[in-house]
Amino acid sequence: MPLTELTALLVLATLTSFTPGPNTTLSTALAANLGLRCALRFVLAVPVGWALLLCVCAAGIGGLVVTWPALRIAIQSVGVGYLLWLAYKLVRTRHLANANEATWQVSFLQGVLLQFLNIKAWMLALTVVSGWMVGHDDALQRFAIILPLMLCFGFASNLTYALAGSLLREWLSGPDHTHQRLRLFNRSMAAILVATALWMTQL
């Protein structure tokens, strides 16, 4: 892969991975509310789920999302509904907990499946496949470079946000008997999820 194309891919990976979205928001919220160990399951699930999604798109199946409006709408609807449900659970969370005490959490499998409900993830995977793989004689070699690269970016970005959330955990559990800090934080995270869900309906 030429250096210019690799550089463009790195820029795309950085922008799409580290800008706020449903994955990074959930990584932050999970680590802040339930602790870093619980959030790590989701942090690992994101790159695994997206890697599977990239494989689906590389196999040509992802094109159905573009050519079948009904499938696209179904993915958007379920994904938006799930994000709104998570936002609702966040707003109702008023106490810090651990994985055993939590009234809500996102499992590894749910994190993987969420990537298939995230229309933003579909569009990114389709963009990478169409821009860096389709029409090239060395498509398999390119795939061997792109897959681990995007895996690393997905893991690094969500781990960064989870670490930030875990650092906030002590502050959120500070001397505030009314838990106002936690309520404000969770409402902010929920608002980002709602905004992301609304944005996804426009894609």
Steps between C-alpha positions, in 0.01 A plus 500: 500500500649837399598738779244760390216250530626374835522856630144573387382182674677599821333842492160340443557247779604773743204725425239226507641316802576783741208734431206450740245242395289223650799274568721758669207641697409156632864422582516816710165445670565134578841570654368791705194317630618140526879518501772444244495119525134486401555751219787296355255239371336764286834658406611162361163431338508814285804409283392135483151596383631752250753250366217254433308783334799582279522135397132503406549813291818365340307190397254723315206441733523848648386648170149377580476775762535755220289327236215388728337805665281276718808330650667833560191638673472186713863529615453870576176443689630220722829682561328827588255319727782324684693824553188673632443211740858528626455876540186436708685253723782750546265778606345270762839394642563699818759290682843375404513122487712207393419228249316287760284786629425673171144551383635544148815403313609403150638149458773398257245345264277807516803716420577287195141505379476875556752550219255335260226737619720807461441646154810718551707181534345360181579820307860502624552133408348553155715811449818313591414205274401714202784749541792276589416149380253476212664507158852432625690188397657479845165516683585212733833655598323829561242322715782346704628853572165674549343250740763509780547874450132575553488251789778690675331835449164368622655352812724800573223757466250316719765416759596869514139603564456219755811613688359853507176364640679298768694810607170684540362220719668624818379856438147376433505311830627803692339670802169563328223324691237596244705346216455814293835451325407150387154605385646789300766276347254225406256749356779648290601155374134419431460826308798407281347158432167660407674753275696218337181299448333798334806560284499136391148543363637756255768272353 
